[in-house]
């Protein structure tokens, strides 16, 4: 797979390093009791920018194209992180300064650049595959087409979430969408769906394992349907429950695909452990919250769910794929070996596990130990990737 030009790779690296830094910041915010700041940094500083960076690098090459203008990625980087900085600063400023509307506007502008550049590059090819997905071509090709067709769907959810975010926060009194709904569009509709779609191709490419087509179709179709119900009908029954069922099917199917690859492959690449632990964290997260969606179970499961998603599924999955694309052993520096990379993944996994236990038991010392473990793991990952980029 063509990994794109040097310019795009540079911006992907910067998105990656800034995202890991934001993840550390979100964990420190949790330690300080600033939960809203933690969510802002986790969603807008960590998950979305990391996906932006990888998307700039991967999506054009995914359909055999080149980004229309590499400078757009740099402009988007600046807008995104200035916007996030203003959103976080708004949490600490009590004066009547319009930091949040300005931050939302900058963030929205960056998203428009991202969507516009990708649509101009990937759009014609990706959209044209939708009609052919159910055509007369071979089943393997149809599966590939379906995965490609998920790209505009995922970007569509990003657009819906961003429009809702902008209208609600900038045009006061017009919007009725909550931030929780926006994050469902972003995390479930944009980030998770892209992980499912790209993952089905990347797992095959890196590990030379043919995935079960029926499970791939289940994951992609359920993953495409779920966010529409979760984001639009948050806590409105029965539609929210329908979305929860589809989200659970998609995530558990993805867990099955990842574990299938782990069992079948002979290629023991470092990143697979992060991808596997991330999938397990995601599967545990959706299973833990299903009872609550149906009106029974422990309400504390919502906090466990959020912890497993923001500190488990996304960090571990993203780090796993990052280690595949940017092999640590390719650098010449202290710690540039598989053992160190696996150790950082292990610490991240242990950290989120301990955090989740602490949250579930409502026992703060255990939760704090888990957060500190995640901080150490994140700093370790940031060090390895940062040094790898410097030495590349």
Coordinates of C-alpha atoms in Angstrom, one line a residue:
X1 CA 0.0 0.0 0.0
X2 CA 1.3 3.4 -1.0
X3 CA 1.8 5.4 2.2
X4 CA 1.8 8.8 0.5
X5 CA 4.2 11.6 0.2
X6 CA 6.8 12.9 2.6
X7 CA 4.8 16.0 3.3
X8 CA 1.7 14.1 4.3
X9 CA 3.7 11.7 6.4
X10 CA 5.2 14.7 8.3
X11 CA 1.8 16.0 9.1
X12 CA 0.5 12.6 10.1
X13 CA 3.5 12.4 12.5
X14 CA 2.7 15.8 14.0
X15 CA -1.0 14.8 14.5
X16 CA 0.2 11.6 16.1
X17 CA 2.5 13.3 18.6
X18 CA 0.0 16.1 19.5
X19 CA -2.7 13.5 19.9
X20 CA -0.6 11.4 22.3
X21 CA 0.2 14.6 24.2
X22 CA -3.6 15.4 24.4
X23 CA -4.3 11.9 25.7
X24 CA -1.8 12.5 28.5
X25 CA -3.4 15.8 29.2
X26 CA -6.9 14.2 29.4
X27 CA -5.6 11.7 31.9
X28 CA -4.0 14.4 34.0
X29 CA -7.3 16.3 33.9
X30 CA -9.1 13.2 35.3
X31 CA -6.6 13.2 38.2
X32 CA -7.4 16.9 38.8
X33 CA -11.2 16.2 38.8
X34 CA -11.7 18.2 35.6
X35 CA -13.9 15.7 33.8
X36 CA -15.2 18.0 31.1
X37 CA -11.7 19.0 30.2
X38 CA -10.7 15.3 30.1
X39 CA -13.6 14.6 27.6
X40 CA -12.7 17.6 25.5
X41 CA -9.0 16.6 25.3
X42 CA -9.9 13.0 24.8
X43 CA -12.3 13.5 21.9
X44 CA -11.2 16.8 20.2
X45 CA -7.5 16.6 21.1
X46 CA -6.7 12.9 21.0
X47 CA -9.1 10.6 19.1
X48 CA -10.3 12.9 16.2
X49 CA -6.9 14.5 15.4
X50 CA -5.2 11.0 15.4
X51 CA -7.8 9.8 13.0
X52 CA -7.4 13.0 10.9
X53 CA -3.7 12.4 10.6
X54 CA -3.9 8.8 9.6
X55 CA -6.8 9.6 7.2
X56 CA -4.7 12.2 5.4
X57 CA -2.0 9.5 4.9
X58 CA -4.1 6.5 4.2
X59 CA -7.4 7.4 2.5
X60 CA -6.0 8.9 -0.7
X61 CA -3.7 5.8 -1.2
X62 CA -6.6 3.6 -0.2
X63 CA -8.2 4.4 -3.6
X64 CA -5.0 5.1 -5.5
X65 CA -5.0 8.9 -5.4
X66 CA -2.9 11.7 -4.0
X67 CA -4.3 14.5 -1.7
X68 CA -5.2 17.5 -3.8
X69 CA -2.9 19.8 -1.7
X70 CA -0.7 18.7 1.1
X71 CA -0.6 22.1 2.7
X72 CA -4.3 21.7 3.7
X73 CA -3.3 19.1 6.3
X74 CA -1.0 21.6 8.0
X75 CA -3.7 24.3 8.0
X76 CA -6.1 21.8 9.5
X77 CA -3.6 20.9 12.2
X78 CA -3.2 24.5 13.3
X79 CA -7.0 25.2 13.3
X80 CA -7.8 22.0 15.2
X81 CA -5.3 22.5 18.0
X82 CA -5.9 26.3 18.4
X83 CA -9.6 25.4 18.5
X84 CA -9.1 22.7 21.1
X85 CA -6.9 25.1 23.2
X86 CA -9.7 27.7 23.2
X87 CA -12.3 25.1 24.2
X88 CA -10.2 23.9 27.1
X89 CA -9.4 27.5 28.2
X90 CA -13.1 28.3 28.2
X91 CA -13.4 25.8 31.1
X92 CA -11.2 27.9 33.3
X93 CA -12.1 31.5 32.3
X94 CA -15.1 33.0 34.1
X95 CA -15.1 36.3 32.3
X96 CA -17.4 37.0 29.4
X97 CA -14.9 36.1 26.8
X98 CA -16.3 34.2 23.8
X99 CA -13.6 31.6 23.8
X100 CA -15.8 28.6 23.2
X101 CA -17.7 30.0 20.2
X102 CA -14.3 31.0 18.6
X103 CA -12.9 27.6 19.4
X104 CA -15.9 25.8 17.9
X105 CA -15.6 28.0 14.8
X106 CA -11.9 27.2 14.3
X107 CA -12.5 23.5 14.9
X108 CA -15.4 23.5 12.4
X109 CA -13.3 25.3 9.8
X110 CA -10.6 22.7 10.2
X111 CA -13.2 19.9 9.7
X112 CA -14.5 21.6 6.6
X113 CA -10.9 21.6 5.2
X114 CA -10.5 18.0 6.1
X115 CA -13.8 16.9 4.5
X116 CA -13.3 19.1 1.4
X117 CA -9.8 17.9 0.7
X118 CA -10.8 14.3 1.1
X119 CA -13.9 14.6 -0.9
X120 CA -12.0 16.2 -3.8
X121 CA -9.4 13.4 -3.6
X122 CA -11.3 10.2 -2.5
X123 CA -14.9 11.1 -3.0
X124 CA -15.4 10.2 -6.7
X125 CA -13.8 6.8 -6.3
X126 CA -15.4 6.0 -2.9
X127 CA -18.9 7.1 -3.8
X128 CA -18.8 5.2 -7.2
X129 CA -18.2 2.0 -5.3
X130 CA -21.5 2.1 -3.5
X131 CA -23.5 1.2 -6.6
X132 CA -21.2 -1.6 -7.4
X133 CA -21.0 -3.1 -3.9
X134 CA -24.0 -5.4 -4.5
X135 CA -23.2 -5.9 -8.2
X136 CA -22.2 -9.1 -9.9
X137 CA -18.5 -9.0 -9.0
X138 CA -16.8 -11.6 -6.9
X139 CA -17.6 -11.7 -3.2
X140 CA -14.1 -10.7 -2.2
X141 CA -14.3 -7.7 -4.4
X142 CA -17.7 -6.8 -3.1
X143 CA -16.4 -6.9 0.5
X144 CA -13.5 -4.5 -0.5
X145 CA -16.1 -2.2 -2.1
X146 CA -18.3 -2.2 0.9
X147 CA -15.3 -1.2 3.1
X148 CA -14.5 1.6 0.7
X149 CA -18.1 2.7 0.7
X150 CA -17.9 3.1 4.5
X151 CA -15.4 6.0 4.0
X152 CA -18.0 8.6 2.9
X153 CA -20.4 7.3 5.4
X154 CA -17.9 7.8 8.2
X155 CA -17.1 11.3 6.9
X156 CA -20.8 12.0 6.7
X157 CA -21.1 11.3 10.4
X158 CA -18.2 13.7 11.1
X159 CA -20.1 16.4 9.1
X160 CA -23.4 15.8 11.0
X161 CA -21.6 15.9 14.3
X162 CA -19.7 19.1 13.4
X163 CA -22.8 20.9 12.1
X164 CA -24.6 20.0 15.3
X165 CA -21.7 21.1 17.4
X166 CA -21.4 24.4 15.6
X167 CA -25.1 25.3 15.6
X168 CA -25.6 24.3 19.2
X169 CA -22.6 26.2 20.6
X170 CA -22.2 29.2 18.3
X171 CA -25.8 30.0 17.4
X172 CA -27.2 29.9 20.9
X173 CA -30.9 28.9 21.2
X174 CA -31.0 27.4 17.7
X175 CA -29.5 24.0 18.3
X176 CA -30.9 21.3 20.5
X177 CA -28.2 18.7 20.1
X178 CA -26.1 17.9 23.2
X179 CA -22.3 17.5 23.4
X180 CA -23.0 13.8 24.3
X181 CA -24.8 13.3 20.9
X182 CA -21.9 15.1 19.1
X183 CA -19.4 12.7 20.7
X184 CA -21.4 9.7 19.6
X185 CA -21.4 11.0 16.0
X186 CA -17.7 11.6 16.3
X187 CA -16.6 8.5 18.1
X188 CA -19.0 5.8 17.0
X189 CA -19.9 7.2 13.5
X190 CA -16.6 8.7 12.4
X191 CA -13.6 7.2 14.3
X192 CA -14.9 3.7 15.1
X193 CA -16.5 3.2 11.6
X194 CA -13.2 4.2 10.0
X195 CA -11.3 1.7 12.3
X196 CA -13.7 -1.0 11.2
X197 CA -13.5 -0.1 7.5
X198 CA -9.7 0.4 7.3
X199 CA -9.0 -2.4 9.8
X200 CA -10.6 -5.0 7.6
X201 CA -8.1 -4.1 4.9
X202 CA -5.1 -3.4 7.1
X203 CA -5.4 -6.6 9.1
X204 CA -5.4 -8.6 5.8
X205 CA -2.5 -6.6 4.4
X206 CA -0.2 -6.7 7.4
X207 CA -0.9 -10.3 8.5
X208 CA -1.9 -12.0 5.3
X209 CA -5.1 -13.5 6.7
X210 CA -8.4 -13.7 4.8
X211 CA -11.2 -12.5 7.1
X212 CA -14.6 -14.2 7.2
X213 CA -16.7 -12.2 4.8
X214 CA -20.0 -12.6 6.7
X215 CA -18.4 -11.2 9.8
X216 CA -16.9 -8.3 7.9
X217 CA -20.3 -7.4 6.4
X218 CA -21.9 -7.6 9.8
X219 CA -19.3 -5.3 11.3
X220 CA -19.5 -2.7 8.5
X221 CA -23.3 -2.7 8.1
X222 CA -24.0 -2.6 11.9
X223 CA -21.2 -0.1 12.4
X224 CA -22.7 2.2 9.7
X225 CA -26.3 2.0 11.1
X226 CA -25.6 2.3 14.9
X227 CA -24.4 5.9 15.0
X228 CA -27.6 7.2 13.3
X229 CA -29.7 5.9 16.2
X230 CA -27.2 6.5 19.0
X231 CA -26.5 10.1 18.0
X232 CA -30.0 11.2 16.9
X233 CA -32.0 9.4 19.6
X234 CA -29.7 9.5 22.6
X235 CA -31.7 7.9 25.5
X236 CA -34.9 8.0 23.5
X237 CA -36.4 4.6 23.4
X238 CA -36.9 2.3 21.5
X239 CA -34.5 3.8 18.9
X240 CA -31.6 4.3 21.2
X241 CA -31.8 0.6 22.1
X242 CA -31.8 -0.3 18.5
X243 CA -28.6 1.7 18.0
X244 CA -27.1 0.0 21.1
X245 CA -27.8 -3.4 19.6
X246 CA -26.2 -2.5 16.3
X247 CA -23.2 -0.9 18.0
X248 CA -22.7 -4.1 20.1
X249 CA -22.9 -6.3 17.1
X250 CA -20.4 -4.2 15.2
X251 CA -17.9 -4.1 18.1
X252 CA -18.2 -7.7 19.0
X253 CA -17.8 -8.7 15.4
X254 CA -14.7 -6.5 15.2
X255 CA -13.3 -8.3 18.3
X256 CA -14.0 -11.6 16.6
X257 CA -12.1 -10.5 13.4
X258 CA -9.1 -9.3 15.4
X259 CA -8.9 -12.4 17.5
X260 CA -9.3 -14.5 14.3
X261 CA -6.2 -12.7 12.9
X262 CA -4.3 -13.3 16.1
X263 CA -5.0 -17.0 16.0
X264 CA -4.3 -17.5 12.3
X265 CA -1.3 -15.3 11.6
X266 CA 2.3 -16.4 11.8
X267 CA 3.5 -12.8 11.7
X268 CA 4.1 -11.6 15.2
X269 CA 4.2 -7.9 14.7
X270 CA 4.4 -5.6 17.7
X271 CA 1.2 -3.7 17.0
X272 CA -1.1 -6.7 17.0
X273 CA -1.1 -6.8 20.8
X274 CA -2.3 -3.2 21.0
X275 CA -5.0 -3.8 18.4
X276 CA -6.2 -7.0 20.2
X277 CA -6.2 -5.4 23.7
X278 CA -8.1 -2.4 22.2
X279 CA -10.7 -4.6 20.6
X280 CA -11.2 -6.5 23.9
X281 CA -11.6 -3.2 25.8
X282 CA -14.1 -2.0 23.2
X283 CA -16.1 -5.3 23.4
X284 CA -16.1 -5.1 27.2
X285 CA -17.3 -1.4 27.0
X286 CA -20.3 -2.1 24.8
X287 CA -21.3 -5.3 26.8
X288 CA -21.1 -3.4 30.1
X289 CA -23.5 -0.7 29.0
X290 CA -26.2 -2.7 27.1
X291 CA -28.1 -3.6 30.3
X292 CA -28.3 0.1 31.2
X293 CA -29.7 1.0 27.8
X294 CA -32.5 -1.6 28.4
X295 CA -33.4 -0.1 31.8
X296 CA -31.5 -2.4 34.2
X297 CA -28.0 -2.9 35.5
X298 CA -25.7 -0.6 37.4
X299 CA -25.7 3.1 36.3
X300 CA -22.0 3.1 37.2
X301 CA -21.6 1.0 34.0
X302 CA -21.8 4.2 32.0
X303 CA -18.7 5.5 33.7
X304 CA -16.9 2.2 33.1
X305 CA -18.1 2.3 29.4
X306 CA -16.6 5.8 28.9
X307 CA -13.3 4.8 30.6
X308 CA -12.9 1.6 28.5
X309 CA -13.6 3.6 25.3
X310 CA -11.6 6.7 25.8
X311 CA -8.7 5.1 27.8
X312 CA -8.8 1.6 26.3
X313 CA -10.4 1.0 22.8
X314 CA -9.1 4.1 21.1
X315 CA -5.7 4.5 22.7
X316 CA -4.7 0.8 22.4
X317 CA -6.1 0.4 18.9
X318 CA -4.5 3.6 17.6
X319 CA -1.1 2.8 19.2
X320 CA -1.3 -0.7 17.8
X321 CA -1.8 0.5 14.2
X322 CA 0.8 3.3 14.7
X323 CA 3.4 0.7 15.7
X324 CA 2.6 -1.2 12.5
X325 CA 2.9 1.8 10.2
X326 CA 5.9 3.3 12.0
X327 CA 7.9 0.3 13.3
X328 CA 9.9 1.3 16.4
X329 CA 12.7 -1.1 15.5
X330 CA 13.3 1.1 12.4
X331 CA 14.9 3.7 14.7
X332 CA 18.3 3.9 16.3
X333 CA 17.7 5.1 19.8
X334 CA 17.3 3.8 23.4
X335 CA 14.2 1.6 23.6
X336 CA 13.9 1.0 19.9
X337 CA 13.0 -2.7 20.3
X338 CA 9.9 -4.9 20.3
X339 CA 10.1 -5.5 24.1
X340 CA 9.9 -1.8 24.9
X341 CA 7.0 -1.3 22.5
X342 CA 5.1 -4.3 23.9
X343 CA 5.8 -3.0 27.4
X344 CA 4.1 0.4 26.7
X345 CA 1.1 -1.4 25.3
X346 CA 1.0 -3.7 28.3
X347 CA 1.1 -0.7 30.7
X348 CA -1.7 1.0 28.8
X349 CA -3.8 -2.1 28.9
X350 CA -3.1 -2.6 32.6
X351 CA -3.8 1.0 33.3
X352 CA -7.3 1.0 31.7
X353 CA -8.1 -2.3 33.4
X354 CA -7.2 -0.9 36.8
X355 CA -9.1 2.3 36.1
X356 CA -12.2 0.4 35.2
X357 CA -12.1 -1.6 38.3
X358 CA -11.7 1.5 40.4
X359 CA -14.6 3.2 38.6
X360 CA -16.8 0.2 39.0
X361 CA -16.1 -0.2 42.7
X362 CA -16.1 3.6 43.2
X363 CA -12.8 3.3 45.0
X364 CA -10.7 6.3 44.2
X365 CA -7.2 5.0 45.1
X366 CA -7.5 2.2 42.6
X367 CA -8.8 4.5 39.9
X368 CA -5.9 6.9 40.5
X369 CA -3.4 4.1 40.2
X370 CA -5.0 3.0 36.9
X371 CA -4.8 6.6 35.6
X372 CA -1.2 6.9 36.5
X373 CA -0.5 3.6 34.8
X374 CA -2.2 4.9 31.6
X375 CA -0.1 8.1 31.9
X376 CA 3.1 6.2 32.1
X377 CA 2.1 4.0 29.1
X378 CA 1.0 7.0 27.0
X379 CA 4.3 8.9 27.8
X380 CA 6.2 5.7 26.8
X381 CA 4.3 5.5 23.5
X382 CA 4.8 9.1 22.8
X383 CA 8.5 8.8 23.4
X384 CA 8.9 5.8 21.1
X385 CA 6.9 7.3 18.3
X386 CA 8.4 10.8 18.7
X387 CA 12.0 9.4 18.6
X388 CA 11.0 7.2 15.7
X389 CA 9.8 10.2 13.7
X390 CA 12.9 12.2 14.5
X391 CA 15.1 9.4 13.3
X392 CA 13.1 8.7 10.2

